[in-house]
CSV table of C-alpha atoms and ligand atoms in Angstrom, one decimal:
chain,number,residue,atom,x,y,z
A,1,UNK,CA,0.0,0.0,0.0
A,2,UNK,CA,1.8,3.3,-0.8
A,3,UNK,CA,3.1,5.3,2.2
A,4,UNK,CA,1.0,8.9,2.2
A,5,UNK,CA,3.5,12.0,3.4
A,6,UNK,CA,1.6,13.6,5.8
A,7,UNK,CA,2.7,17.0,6.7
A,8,UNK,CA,3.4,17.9,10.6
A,9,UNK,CA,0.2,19.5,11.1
A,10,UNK,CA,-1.4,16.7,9.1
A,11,UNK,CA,-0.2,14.2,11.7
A,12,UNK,CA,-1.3,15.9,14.5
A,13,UNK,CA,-4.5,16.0,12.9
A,14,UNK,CA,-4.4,12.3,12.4
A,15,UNK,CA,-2.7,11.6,16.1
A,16,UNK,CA,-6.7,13.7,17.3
A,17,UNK,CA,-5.2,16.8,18.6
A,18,UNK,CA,-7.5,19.1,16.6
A,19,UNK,CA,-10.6,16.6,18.1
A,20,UNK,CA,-12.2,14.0,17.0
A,21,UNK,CA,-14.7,15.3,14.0
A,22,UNK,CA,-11.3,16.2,12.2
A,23,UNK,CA,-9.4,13.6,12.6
A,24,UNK,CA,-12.0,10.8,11.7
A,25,UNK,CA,-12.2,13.2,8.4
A,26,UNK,CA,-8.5,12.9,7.9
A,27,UNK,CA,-8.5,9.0,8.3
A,28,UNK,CA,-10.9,9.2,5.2
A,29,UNK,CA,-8.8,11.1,3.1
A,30,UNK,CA,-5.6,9.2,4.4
A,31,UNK,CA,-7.2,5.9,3.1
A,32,UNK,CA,-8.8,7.5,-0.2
A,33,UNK,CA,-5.3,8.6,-0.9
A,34,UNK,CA,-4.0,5.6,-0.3
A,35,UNK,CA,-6.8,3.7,-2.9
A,36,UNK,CA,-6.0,6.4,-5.4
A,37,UNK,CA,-1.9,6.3,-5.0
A,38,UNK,CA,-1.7,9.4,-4.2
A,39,UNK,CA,1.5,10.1,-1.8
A,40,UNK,CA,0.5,13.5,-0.2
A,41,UNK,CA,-2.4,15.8,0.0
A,42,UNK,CA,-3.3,18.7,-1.4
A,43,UNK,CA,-4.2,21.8,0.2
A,44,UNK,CA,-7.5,22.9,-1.4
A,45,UNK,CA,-7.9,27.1,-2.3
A,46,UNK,CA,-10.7,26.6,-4.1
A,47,UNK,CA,-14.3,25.7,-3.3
A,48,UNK,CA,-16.1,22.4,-2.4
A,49,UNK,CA,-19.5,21.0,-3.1
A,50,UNK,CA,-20.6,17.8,-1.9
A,51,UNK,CA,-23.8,15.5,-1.6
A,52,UNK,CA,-26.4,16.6,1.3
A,53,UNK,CA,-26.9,13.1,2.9
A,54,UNK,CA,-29.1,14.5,5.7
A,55,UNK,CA,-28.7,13.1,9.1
A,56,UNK,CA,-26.8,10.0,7.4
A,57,UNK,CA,-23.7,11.7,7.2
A,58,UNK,CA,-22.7,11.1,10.9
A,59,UNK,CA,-23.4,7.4,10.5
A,60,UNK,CA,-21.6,7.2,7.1
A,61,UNK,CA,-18.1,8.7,9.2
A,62,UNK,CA,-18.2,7.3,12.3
A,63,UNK,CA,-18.8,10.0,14.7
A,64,UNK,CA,-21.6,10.8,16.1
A,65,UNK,CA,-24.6,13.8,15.8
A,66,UNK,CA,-23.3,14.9,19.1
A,67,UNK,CA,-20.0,15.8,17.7
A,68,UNK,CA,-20.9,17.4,15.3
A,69,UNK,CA,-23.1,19.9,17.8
A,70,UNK,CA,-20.0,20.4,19.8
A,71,UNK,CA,-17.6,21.1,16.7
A,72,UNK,CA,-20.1,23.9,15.7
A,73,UNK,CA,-20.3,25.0,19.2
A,74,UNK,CA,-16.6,25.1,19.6
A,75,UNK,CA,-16.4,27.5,16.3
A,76,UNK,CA,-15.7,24.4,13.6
A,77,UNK,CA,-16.5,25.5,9.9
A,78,UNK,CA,-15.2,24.0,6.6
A,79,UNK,CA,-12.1,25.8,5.3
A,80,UNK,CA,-13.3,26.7,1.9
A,81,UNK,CA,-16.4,27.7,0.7
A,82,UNK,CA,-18.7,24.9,0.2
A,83,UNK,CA,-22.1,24.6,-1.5
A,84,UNK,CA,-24.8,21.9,-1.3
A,85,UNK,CA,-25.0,19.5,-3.9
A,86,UNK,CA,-28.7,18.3,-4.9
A,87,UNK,CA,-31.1,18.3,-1.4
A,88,UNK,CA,-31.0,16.0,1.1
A,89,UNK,CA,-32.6,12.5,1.8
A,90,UNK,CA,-34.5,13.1,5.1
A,91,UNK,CA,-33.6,11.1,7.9
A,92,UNK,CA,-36.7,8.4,7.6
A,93,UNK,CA,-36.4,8.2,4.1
A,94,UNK,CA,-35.2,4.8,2.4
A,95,UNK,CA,-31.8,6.2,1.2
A,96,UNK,CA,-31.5,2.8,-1.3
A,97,UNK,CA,-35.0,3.4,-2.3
A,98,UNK,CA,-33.7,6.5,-4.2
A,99,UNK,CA,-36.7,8.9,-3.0
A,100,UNK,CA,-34.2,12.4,-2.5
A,101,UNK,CA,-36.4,15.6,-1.7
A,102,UNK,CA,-37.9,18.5,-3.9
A,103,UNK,CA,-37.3,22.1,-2.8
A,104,UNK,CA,-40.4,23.4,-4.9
A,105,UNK,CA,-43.6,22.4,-6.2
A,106,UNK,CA,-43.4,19.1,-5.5
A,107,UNK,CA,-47.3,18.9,-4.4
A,108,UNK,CA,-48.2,20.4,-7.4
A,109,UNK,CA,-46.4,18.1,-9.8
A,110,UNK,CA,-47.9,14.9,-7.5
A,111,UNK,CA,-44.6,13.0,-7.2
A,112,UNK,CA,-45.0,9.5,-5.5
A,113,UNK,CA,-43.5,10.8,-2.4
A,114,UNK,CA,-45.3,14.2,-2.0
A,115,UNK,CA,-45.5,14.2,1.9
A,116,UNK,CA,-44.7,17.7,3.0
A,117,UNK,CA,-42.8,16.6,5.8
A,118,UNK,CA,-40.5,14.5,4.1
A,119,UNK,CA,-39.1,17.2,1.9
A,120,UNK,CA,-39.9,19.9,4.5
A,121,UNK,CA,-37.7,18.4,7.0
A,122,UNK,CA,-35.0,17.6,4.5
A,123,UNK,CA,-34.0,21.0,4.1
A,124,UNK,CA,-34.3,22.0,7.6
A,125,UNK,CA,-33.5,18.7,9.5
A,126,UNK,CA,-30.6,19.2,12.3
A,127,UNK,CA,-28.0,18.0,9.9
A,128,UNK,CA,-28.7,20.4,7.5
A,129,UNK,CA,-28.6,23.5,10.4
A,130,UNK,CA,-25.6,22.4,11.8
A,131,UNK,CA,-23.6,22.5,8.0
A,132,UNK,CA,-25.4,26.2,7.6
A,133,UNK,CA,-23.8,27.1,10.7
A,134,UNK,CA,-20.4,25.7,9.8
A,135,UNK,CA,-20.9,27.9,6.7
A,136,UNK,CA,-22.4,25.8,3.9
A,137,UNK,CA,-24.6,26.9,1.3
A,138,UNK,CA,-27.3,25.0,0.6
A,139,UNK,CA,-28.3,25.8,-3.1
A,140,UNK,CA,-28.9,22.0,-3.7
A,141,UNK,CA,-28.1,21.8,-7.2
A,142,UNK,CA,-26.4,19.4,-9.1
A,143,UNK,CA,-25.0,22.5,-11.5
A,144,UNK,CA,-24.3,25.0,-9.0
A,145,UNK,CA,-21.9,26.6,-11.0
A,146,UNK,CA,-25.5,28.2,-12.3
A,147,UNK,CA,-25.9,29.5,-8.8
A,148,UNK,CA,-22.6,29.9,-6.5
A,149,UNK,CA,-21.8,33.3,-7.6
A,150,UNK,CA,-18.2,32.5,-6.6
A,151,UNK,CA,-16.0,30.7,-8.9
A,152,UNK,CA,-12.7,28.8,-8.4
A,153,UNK,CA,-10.2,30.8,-10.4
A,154,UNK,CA,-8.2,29.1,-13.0
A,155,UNK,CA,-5.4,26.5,-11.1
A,156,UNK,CA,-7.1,26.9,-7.9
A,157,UNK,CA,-7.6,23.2,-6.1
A,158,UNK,CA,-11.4,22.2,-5.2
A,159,UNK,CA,-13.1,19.3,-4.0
A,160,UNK,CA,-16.3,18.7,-5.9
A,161,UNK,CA,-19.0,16.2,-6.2
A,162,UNK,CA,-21.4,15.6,-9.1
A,163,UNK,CA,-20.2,14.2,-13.0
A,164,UNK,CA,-21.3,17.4,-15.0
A,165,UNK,CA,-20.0,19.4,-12.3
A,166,UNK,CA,-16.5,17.7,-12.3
A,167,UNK,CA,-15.5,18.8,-16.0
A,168,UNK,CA,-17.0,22.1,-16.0
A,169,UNK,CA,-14.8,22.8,-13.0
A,170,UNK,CA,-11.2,21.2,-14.8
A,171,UNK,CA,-12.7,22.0,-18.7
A,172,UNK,CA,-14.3,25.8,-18.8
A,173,UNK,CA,-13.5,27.1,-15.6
A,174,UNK,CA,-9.5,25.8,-15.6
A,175,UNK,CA,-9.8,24.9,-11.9
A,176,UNK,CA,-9.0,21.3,-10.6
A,177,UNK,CA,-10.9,18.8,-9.1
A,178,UNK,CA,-11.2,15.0,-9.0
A,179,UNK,CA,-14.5,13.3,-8.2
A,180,UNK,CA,-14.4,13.5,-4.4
A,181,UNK,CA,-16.6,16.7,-2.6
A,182,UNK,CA,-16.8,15.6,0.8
A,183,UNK,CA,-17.7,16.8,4.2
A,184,UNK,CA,-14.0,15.7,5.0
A,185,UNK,CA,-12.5,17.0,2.3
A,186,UNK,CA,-14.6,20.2,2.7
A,187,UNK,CA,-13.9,20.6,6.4
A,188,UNK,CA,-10.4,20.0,6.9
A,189,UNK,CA,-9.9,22.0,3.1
A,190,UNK,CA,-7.2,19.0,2.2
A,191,UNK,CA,-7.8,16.1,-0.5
A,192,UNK,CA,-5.4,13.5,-1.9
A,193,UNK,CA,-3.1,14.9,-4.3
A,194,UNK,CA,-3.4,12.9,-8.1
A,195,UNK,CA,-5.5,13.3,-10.8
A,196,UNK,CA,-6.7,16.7,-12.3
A,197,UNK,CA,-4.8,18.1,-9.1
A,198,UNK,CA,-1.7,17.5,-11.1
A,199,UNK,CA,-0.2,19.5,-14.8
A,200,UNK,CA,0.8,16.4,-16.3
A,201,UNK,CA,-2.2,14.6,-15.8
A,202,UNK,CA,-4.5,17.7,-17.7
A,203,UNK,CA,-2.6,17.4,-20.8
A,204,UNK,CA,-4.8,15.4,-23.8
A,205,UNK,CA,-4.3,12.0,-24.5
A,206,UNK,CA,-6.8,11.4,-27.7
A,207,UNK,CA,-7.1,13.7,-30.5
A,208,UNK,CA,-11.0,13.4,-31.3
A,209,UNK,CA,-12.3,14.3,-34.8
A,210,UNK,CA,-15.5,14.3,-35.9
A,211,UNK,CA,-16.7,14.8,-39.8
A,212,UNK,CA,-20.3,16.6,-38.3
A,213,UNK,CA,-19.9,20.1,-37.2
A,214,UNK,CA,-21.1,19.9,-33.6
A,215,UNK,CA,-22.9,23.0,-33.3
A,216,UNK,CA,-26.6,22.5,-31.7
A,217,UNK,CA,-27.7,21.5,-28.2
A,218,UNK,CA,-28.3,17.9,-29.2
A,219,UNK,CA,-25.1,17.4,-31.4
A,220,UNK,CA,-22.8,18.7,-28.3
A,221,UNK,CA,-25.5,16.0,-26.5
A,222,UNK,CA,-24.4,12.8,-28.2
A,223,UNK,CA,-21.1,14.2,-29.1
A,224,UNK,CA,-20.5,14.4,-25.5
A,225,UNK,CA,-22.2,10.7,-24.4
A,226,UNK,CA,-20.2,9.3,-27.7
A,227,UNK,CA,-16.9,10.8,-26.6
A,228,UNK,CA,-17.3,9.3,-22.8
A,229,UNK,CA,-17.9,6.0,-24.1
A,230,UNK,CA,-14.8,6.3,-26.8
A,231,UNK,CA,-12.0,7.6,-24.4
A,232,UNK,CA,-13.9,6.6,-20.9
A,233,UNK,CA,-11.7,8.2,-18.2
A,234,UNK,CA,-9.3,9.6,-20.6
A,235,UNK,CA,-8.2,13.5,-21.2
A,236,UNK,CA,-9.9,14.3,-25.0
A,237,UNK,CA,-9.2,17.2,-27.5
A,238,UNK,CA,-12.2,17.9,-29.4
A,239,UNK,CA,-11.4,19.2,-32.5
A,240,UNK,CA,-13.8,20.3,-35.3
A,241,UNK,CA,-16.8,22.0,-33.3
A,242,UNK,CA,-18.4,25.0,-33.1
A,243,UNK,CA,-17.8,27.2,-29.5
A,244,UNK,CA,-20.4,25.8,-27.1
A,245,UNK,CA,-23.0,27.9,-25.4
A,246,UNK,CA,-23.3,27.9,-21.7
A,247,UNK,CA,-26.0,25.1,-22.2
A,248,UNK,CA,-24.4,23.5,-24.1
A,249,UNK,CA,-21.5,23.0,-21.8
A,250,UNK,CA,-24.3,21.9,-19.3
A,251,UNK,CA,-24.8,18.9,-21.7
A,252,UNK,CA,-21.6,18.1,-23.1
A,253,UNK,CA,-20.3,18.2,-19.5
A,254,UNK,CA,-22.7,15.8,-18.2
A,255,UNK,CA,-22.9,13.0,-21.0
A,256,UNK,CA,-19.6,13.2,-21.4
A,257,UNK,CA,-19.6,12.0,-17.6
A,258,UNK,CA,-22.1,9.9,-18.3
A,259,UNK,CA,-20.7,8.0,-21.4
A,260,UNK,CA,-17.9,7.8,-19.8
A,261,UNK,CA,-15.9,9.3,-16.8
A,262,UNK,CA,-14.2,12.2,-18.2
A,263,UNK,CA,-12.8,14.4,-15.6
A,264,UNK,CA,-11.2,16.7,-17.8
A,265,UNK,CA,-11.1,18.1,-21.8
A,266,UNK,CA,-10.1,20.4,-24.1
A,267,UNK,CA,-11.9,22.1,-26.8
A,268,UNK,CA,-9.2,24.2,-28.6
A,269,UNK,CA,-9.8,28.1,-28.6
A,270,UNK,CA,-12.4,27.4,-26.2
A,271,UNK,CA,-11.2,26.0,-22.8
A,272,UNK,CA,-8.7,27.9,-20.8
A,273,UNK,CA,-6.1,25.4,-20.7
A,274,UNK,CA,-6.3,24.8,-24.4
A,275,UNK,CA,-5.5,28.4,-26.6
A,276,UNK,CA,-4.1,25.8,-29.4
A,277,UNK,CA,-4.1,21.9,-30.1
A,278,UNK,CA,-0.4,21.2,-29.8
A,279,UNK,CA,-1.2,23.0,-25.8
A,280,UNK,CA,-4.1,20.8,-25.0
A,281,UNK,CA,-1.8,17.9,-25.6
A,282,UNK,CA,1.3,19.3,-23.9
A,283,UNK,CA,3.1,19.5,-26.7
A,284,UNK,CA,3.3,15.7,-26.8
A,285,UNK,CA,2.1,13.2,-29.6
A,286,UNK,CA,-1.5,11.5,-28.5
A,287,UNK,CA,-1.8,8.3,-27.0
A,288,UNK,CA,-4.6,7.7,-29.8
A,289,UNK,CA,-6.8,9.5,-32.4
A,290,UNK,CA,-10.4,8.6,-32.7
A,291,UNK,CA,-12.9,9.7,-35.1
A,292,UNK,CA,-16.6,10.2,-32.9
A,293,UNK,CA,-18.8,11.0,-36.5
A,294,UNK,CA,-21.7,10.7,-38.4
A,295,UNK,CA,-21.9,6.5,-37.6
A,296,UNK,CA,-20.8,7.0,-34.2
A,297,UNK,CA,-23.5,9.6,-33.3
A,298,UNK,CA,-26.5,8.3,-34.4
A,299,UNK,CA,-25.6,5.0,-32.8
A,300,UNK,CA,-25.2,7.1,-29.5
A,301,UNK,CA,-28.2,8.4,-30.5
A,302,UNK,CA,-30.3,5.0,-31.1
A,303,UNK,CA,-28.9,3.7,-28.3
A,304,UNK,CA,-30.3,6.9,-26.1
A,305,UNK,CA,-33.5,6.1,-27.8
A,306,UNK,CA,-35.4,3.2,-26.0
A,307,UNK,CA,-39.1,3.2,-27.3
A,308,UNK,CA,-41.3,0.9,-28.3
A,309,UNK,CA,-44.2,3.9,-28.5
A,310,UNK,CA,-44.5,7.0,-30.1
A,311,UNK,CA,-47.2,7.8,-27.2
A,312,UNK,CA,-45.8,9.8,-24.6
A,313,UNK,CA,-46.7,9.8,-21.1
A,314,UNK,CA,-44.5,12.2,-19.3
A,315,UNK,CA,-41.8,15.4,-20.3
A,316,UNK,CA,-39.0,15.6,-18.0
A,317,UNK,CA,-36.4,18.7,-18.4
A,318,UNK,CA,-33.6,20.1,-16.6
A,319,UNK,CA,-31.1,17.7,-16.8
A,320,UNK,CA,-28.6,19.3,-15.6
A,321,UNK,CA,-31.0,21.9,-13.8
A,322,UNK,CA,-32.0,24.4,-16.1
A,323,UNK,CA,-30.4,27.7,-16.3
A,324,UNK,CA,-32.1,31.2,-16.4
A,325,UNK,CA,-31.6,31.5,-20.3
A,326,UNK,CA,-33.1,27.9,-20.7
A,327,UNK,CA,-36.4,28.9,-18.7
A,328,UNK,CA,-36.6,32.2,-20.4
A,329,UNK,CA,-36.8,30.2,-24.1
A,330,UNK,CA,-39.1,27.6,-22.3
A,331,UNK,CA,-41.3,30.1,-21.2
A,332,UNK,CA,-41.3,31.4,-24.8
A,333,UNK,CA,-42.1,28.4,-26.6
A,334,UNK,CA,-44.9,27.7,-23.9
A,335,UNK,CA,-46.8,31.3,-23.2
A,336,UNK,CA,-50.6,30.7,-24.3
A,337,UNK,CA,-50.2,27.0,-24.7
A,338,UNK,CA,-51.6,23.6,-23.0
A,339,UNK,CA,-49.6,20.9,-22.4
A,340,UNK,CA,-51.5,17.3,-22.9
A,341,UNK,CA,-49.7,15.3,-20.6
A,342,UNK,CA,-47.2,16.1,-17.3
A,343,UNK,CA,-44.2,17.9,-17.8
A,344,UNK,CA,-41.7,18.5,-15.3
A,345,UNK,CA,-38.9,20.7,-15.4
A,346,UNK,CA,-36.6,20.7,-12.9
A,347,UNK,CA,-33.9,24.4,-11.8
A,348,UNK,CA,-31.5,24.6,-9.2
A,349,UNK,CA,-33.3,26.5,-5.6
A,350,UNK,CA,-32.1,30.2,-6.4
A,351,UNK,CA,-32.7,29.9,-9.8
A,352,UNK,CA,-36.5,29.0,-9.0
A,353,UNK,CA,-36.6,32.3,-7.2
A,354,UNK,CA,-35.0,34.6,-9.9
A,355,UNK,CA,-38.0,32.3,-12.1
A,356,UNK,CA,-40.7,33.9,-9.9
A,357,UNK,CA,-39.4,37.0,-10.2
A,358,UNK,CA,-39.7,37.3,-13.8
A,359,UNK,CA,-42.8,35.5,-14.0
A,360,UNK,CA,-41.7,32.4,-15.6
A,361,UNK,CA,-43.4,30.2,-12.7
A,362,UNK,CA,-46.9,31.6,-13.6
A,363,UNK,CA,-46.2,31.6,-17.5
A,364,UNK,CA,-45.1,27.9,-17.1
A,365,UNK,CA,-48.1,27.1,-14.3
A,366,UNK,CA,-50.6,28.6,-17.1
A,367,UNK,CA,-49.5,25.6,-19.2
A,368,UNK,CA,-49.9,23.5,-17.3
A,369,UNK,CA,-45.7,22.9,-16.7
A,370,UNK,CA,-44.7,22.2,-12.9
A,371,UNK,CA,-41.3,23.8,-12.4
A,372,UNK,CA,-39.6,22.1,-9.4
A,373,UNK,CA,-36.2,22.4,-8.1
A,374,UNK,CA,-33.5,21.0,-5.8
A,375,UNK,CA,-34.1,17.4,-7.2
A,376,UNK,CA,-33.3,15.3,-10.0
A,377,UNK,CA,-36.0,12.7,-11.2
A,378,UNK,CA,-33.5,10.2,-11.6
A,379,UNK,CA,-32.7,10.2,-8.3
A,380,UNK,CA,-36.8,10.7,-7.4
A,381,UNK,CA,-36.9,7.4,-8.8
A,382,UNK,CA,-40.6,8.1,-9.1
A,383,UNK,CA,-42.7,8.6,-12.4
A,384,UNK,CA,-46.3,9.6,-12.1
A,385,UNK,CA,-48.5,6.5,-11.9
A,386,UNK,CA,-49.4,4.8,-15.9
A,387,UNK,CA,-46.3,6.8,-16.9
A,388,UNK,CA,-44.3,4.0,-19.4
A,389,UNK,CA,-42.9,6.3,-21.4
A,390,UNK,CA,-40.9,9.3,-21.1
A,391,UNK,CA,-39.7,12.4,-23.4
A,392,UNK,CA,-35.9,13.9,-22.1
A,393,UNK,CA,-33.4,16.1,-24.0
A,394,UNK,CA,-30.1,15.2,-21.9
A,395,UNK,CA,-28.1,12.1,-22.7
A,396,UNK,CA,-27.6,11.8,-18.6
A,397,UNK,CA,-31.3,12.0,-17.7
A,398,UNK,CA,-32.4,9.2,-20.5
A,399,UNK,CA,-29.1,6.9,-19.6
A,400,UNK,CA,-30.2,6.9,-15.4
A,401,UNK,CA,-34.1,7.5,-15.7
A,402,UNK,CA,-34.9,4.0,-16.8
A,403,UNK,CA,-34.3,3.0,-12.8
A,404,UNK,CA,-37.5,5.2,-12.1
A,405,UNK,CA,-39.9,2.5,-13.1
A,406,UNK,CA,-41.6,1.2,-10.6
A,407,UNK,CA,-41.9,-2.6,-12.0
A,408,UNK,CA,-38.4,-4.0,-11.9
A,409,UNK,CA,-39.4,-6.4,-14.9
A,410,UNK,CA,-40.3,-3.6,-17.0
A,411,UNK,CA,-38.0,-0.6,-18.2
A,412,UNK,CA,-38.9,2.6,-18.5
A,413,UNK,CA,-39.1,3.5,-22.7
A,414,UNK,CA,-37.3,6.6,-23.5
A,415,UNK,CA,-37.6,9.2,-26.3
A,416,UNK,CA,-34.5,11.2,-26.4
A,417,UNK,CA,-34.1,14.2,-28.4
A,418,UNK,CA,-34.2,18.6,-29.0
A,419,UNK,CA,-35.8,20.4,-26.5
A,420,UNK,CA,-38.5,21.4,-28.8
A,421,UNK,CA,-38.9,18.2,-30.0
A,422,UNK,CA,-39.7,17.4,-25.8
A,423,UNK,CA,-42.0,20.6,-26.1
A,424,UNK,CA,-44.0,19.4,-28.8
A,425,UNK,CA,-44.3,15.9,-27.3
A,426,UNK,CA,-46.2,17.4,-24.4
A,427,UNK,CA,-47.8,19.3,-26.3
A,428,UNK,CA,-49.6,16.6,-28.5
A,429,UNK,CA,-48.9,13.6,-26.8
A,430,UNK,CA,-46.6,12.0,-29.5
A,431,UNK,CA,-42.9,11.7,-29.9
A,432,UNK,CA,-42.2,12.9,-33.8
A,433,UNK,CA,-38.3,13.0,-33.2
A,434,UNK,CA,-35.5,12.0,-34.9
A,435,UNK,CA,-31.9,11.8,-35.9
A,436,UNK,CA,-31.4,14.7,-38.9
B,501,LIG,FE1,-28.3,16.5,-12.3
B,501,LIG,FE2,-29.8,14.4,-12.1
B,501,LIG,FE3,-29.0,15.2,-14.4
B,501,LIG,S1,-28.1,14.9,-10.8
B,501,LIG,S2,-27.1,16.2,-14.1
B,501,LIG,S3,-30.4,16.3,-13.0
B,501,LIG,S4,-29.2,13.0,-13.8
């Protein structure tokens, strides 16, 4: 097992001297450095975001609720800022039974578990108080990079949680993380030093081409879930696409994480780290070149699509949750029109609130649209009753969602494809997308 150099104060951590809360914490990173080969750790400058477990965490650890009380009481706070990843299971909820809380609307959308207590308490259980008073905030989102308001700077060492969150912090913001927000890691501001913390390791290994200019929100879609399954935990260079948008960063970022587990890329002239092709690949030759075109996107695409029906049950957006542009369009598309069956678009907490504010919950309410927030319906696990098959426009939300159904002999059928092709699928009832 490698030997981890601890620093002095790191060993007095470890030895308990800075109580028991921190040095339970640094016996977790100690052993996840040890798992990952990493021979020191890291001192994070950056910012953290981890899952909300609820009152779970202190069984998860090892120390107990009690602890925790007297850490906060005694001043303890994590050492860099730290933001809530999606909400909270609460305490009596069956964790393995995927049923994670909703921040908003969940009454009106009628989800399976739509007891206000449940999701009520979630947010403002004792775990949740206590991690407000060491300073977190909870925005519960799974792309909080929409909400923070305070981003890493470029070369700045985080500790994040979430796939689509994990590139977007090494890819378009330049920062570095590896795939391991935790209270620990938050708290005592340290992680295990490998990965994306390290120069080398950010440097491209595959030269991807494509022969499709990847230019729209579903191209950079599959692109992204056909790249992750090429190069799985590999460092790409995507060459030949257009500059992604914001939302499309969203998507690429999370199928690419989904495909695959890509930490880290490089889109030439686009990402910070990358200003030319010979940079992205530190000047070295790639490992591999791969061609991700034409053949290799629509069978991303088929294999996205799972349907047996063109009749549509259910419209689920806001995979990642939806960002303030994205609602604005939606709200567009949807002003002075009826939806035929459910449609469920989920937004990160604040972002529900900016909604209100500029009316988009009533324009959306008027047509028939729930907007939620704070969840993901993947991790609901929870369709409306009769729902078999459902419309999405994220490669991550149609890979995961199939758990949702309720009969384990039965999958979920998917129709995967534009946003408006979603919108007019709840708007008639019928799938009419397509690969063009
Ligand atoms: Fe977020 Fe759930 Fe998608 S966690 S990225 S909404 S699958």
């Amino acid at each position: 097992m490698i030997n981890v150099n601890l620093t002095d104060q790191e060993k007095r951590i470890l030895q308990g001297e800075e109580g028991k809360v921190a040095r339970i914490c640094m016996e977790y990173i100690v052993e996840m450095a040890q798992i990952a080969g990493a021979d020191r750790l890291i001192d994070l400058d950056g910012t953290g975001d981890f899952h909300t477990p609820g009152n779970e965490l202190s069984s998860f650890y090892g120390f107990s609720k009690e602890d925790l009380e007297e850490l906060v009481a005694a001043g303890g706070h994590f050492k860099i800022p730290t933001f809530a990843n999606k909400s909270p299971f609460p305490e009596q909820a069956p964790i393995h039974g995927w049923e994670s809380c909703n921040v908003c609307s969940y009454r009106k959308a009628g989800v399976r578990q739509d007891d206000p207590k449940f999701h009520e308490q979630a947010l403002h259980e004792d775990m949740m108080s206590l991690m407000r008073k060491m300073g977190m905030m909870t925005t519960h989102s799974c792309a909080n990079y929409l909400t923070m308001t305070y981003w890493p700077s470029i070369g700045q060492h985080c500790s994040w949680f979430e796939s689509s969150q994990i590139p977007y912090c090494n890819a378009v913001l330049g920062a570095r993380t590896n795939f391991d927000g935790s209270f620990a890691t938050c708290f005592l501001g340290k992680a295990p030093y490998y990965g994306m913390h390290v120069t080398e390791n950010r440097y491209g290994s595959v030269l991807v081409k494509t022969d499709r200019l990847i230019q729209t929100d579903l191209e950079w879609d599959v692109f992204g879930y056909a790249v992750g399954c090429d190069v799985h935990c590999d460092v790409p260079v995507l060459t030949g696409t257009a500059k992604p948008t914001t939302t499309q960063f969203q998507k690429l970022n999370s199928a690419i994480h989904t495909g695959g587990g890509v930490p880290m890329y490089h889109i030439p002239g686009s990402t910070p780290e990358a200003p030319t092709v010979e940079w992205a690949l530190g000047g070295k030759k790639p490992v591999r070149e791969t061609l991700i075109g034409e053949k290799e996107l629509v069978a991303a695409y088929e294999y996205l699509n799972y349907h047996k029906t063109n009749d549509v049950d259910m419209v689920y957006l806001g995979c990642p949750h939806l960002n303030v542009v994205d609602l604005m369009l939606l709200c567009r598309k949807m002003e002075g029109k009826r939806v035929k069956i459910p449609m469920w678009v989920m937004t990160a907490p604040w972002l529900y609130d900016v909604a209100k504010n500029l009316g988009y919950v009533d324009i959306l309410a008027k047509a028939g649209v729930v907007l939620m927030s704070g969840a993901c319906l993947a991790a609901m696990g929870a369709v409306p009753e009769g729902v078999r098959c459902i419309a999405v426009d994220t490669a991550k939300q149609a890979n995961y969602v199939t758990g949702c159904y309720p009969d384990p002999n039965e999958q979920l059928q998917v129709c995967y494809g534009t946003t408006d092709e979603c919108i007019d699928a709840a708007l008639t009832g019928h799938w009419h997308g397509g690969w063009r």
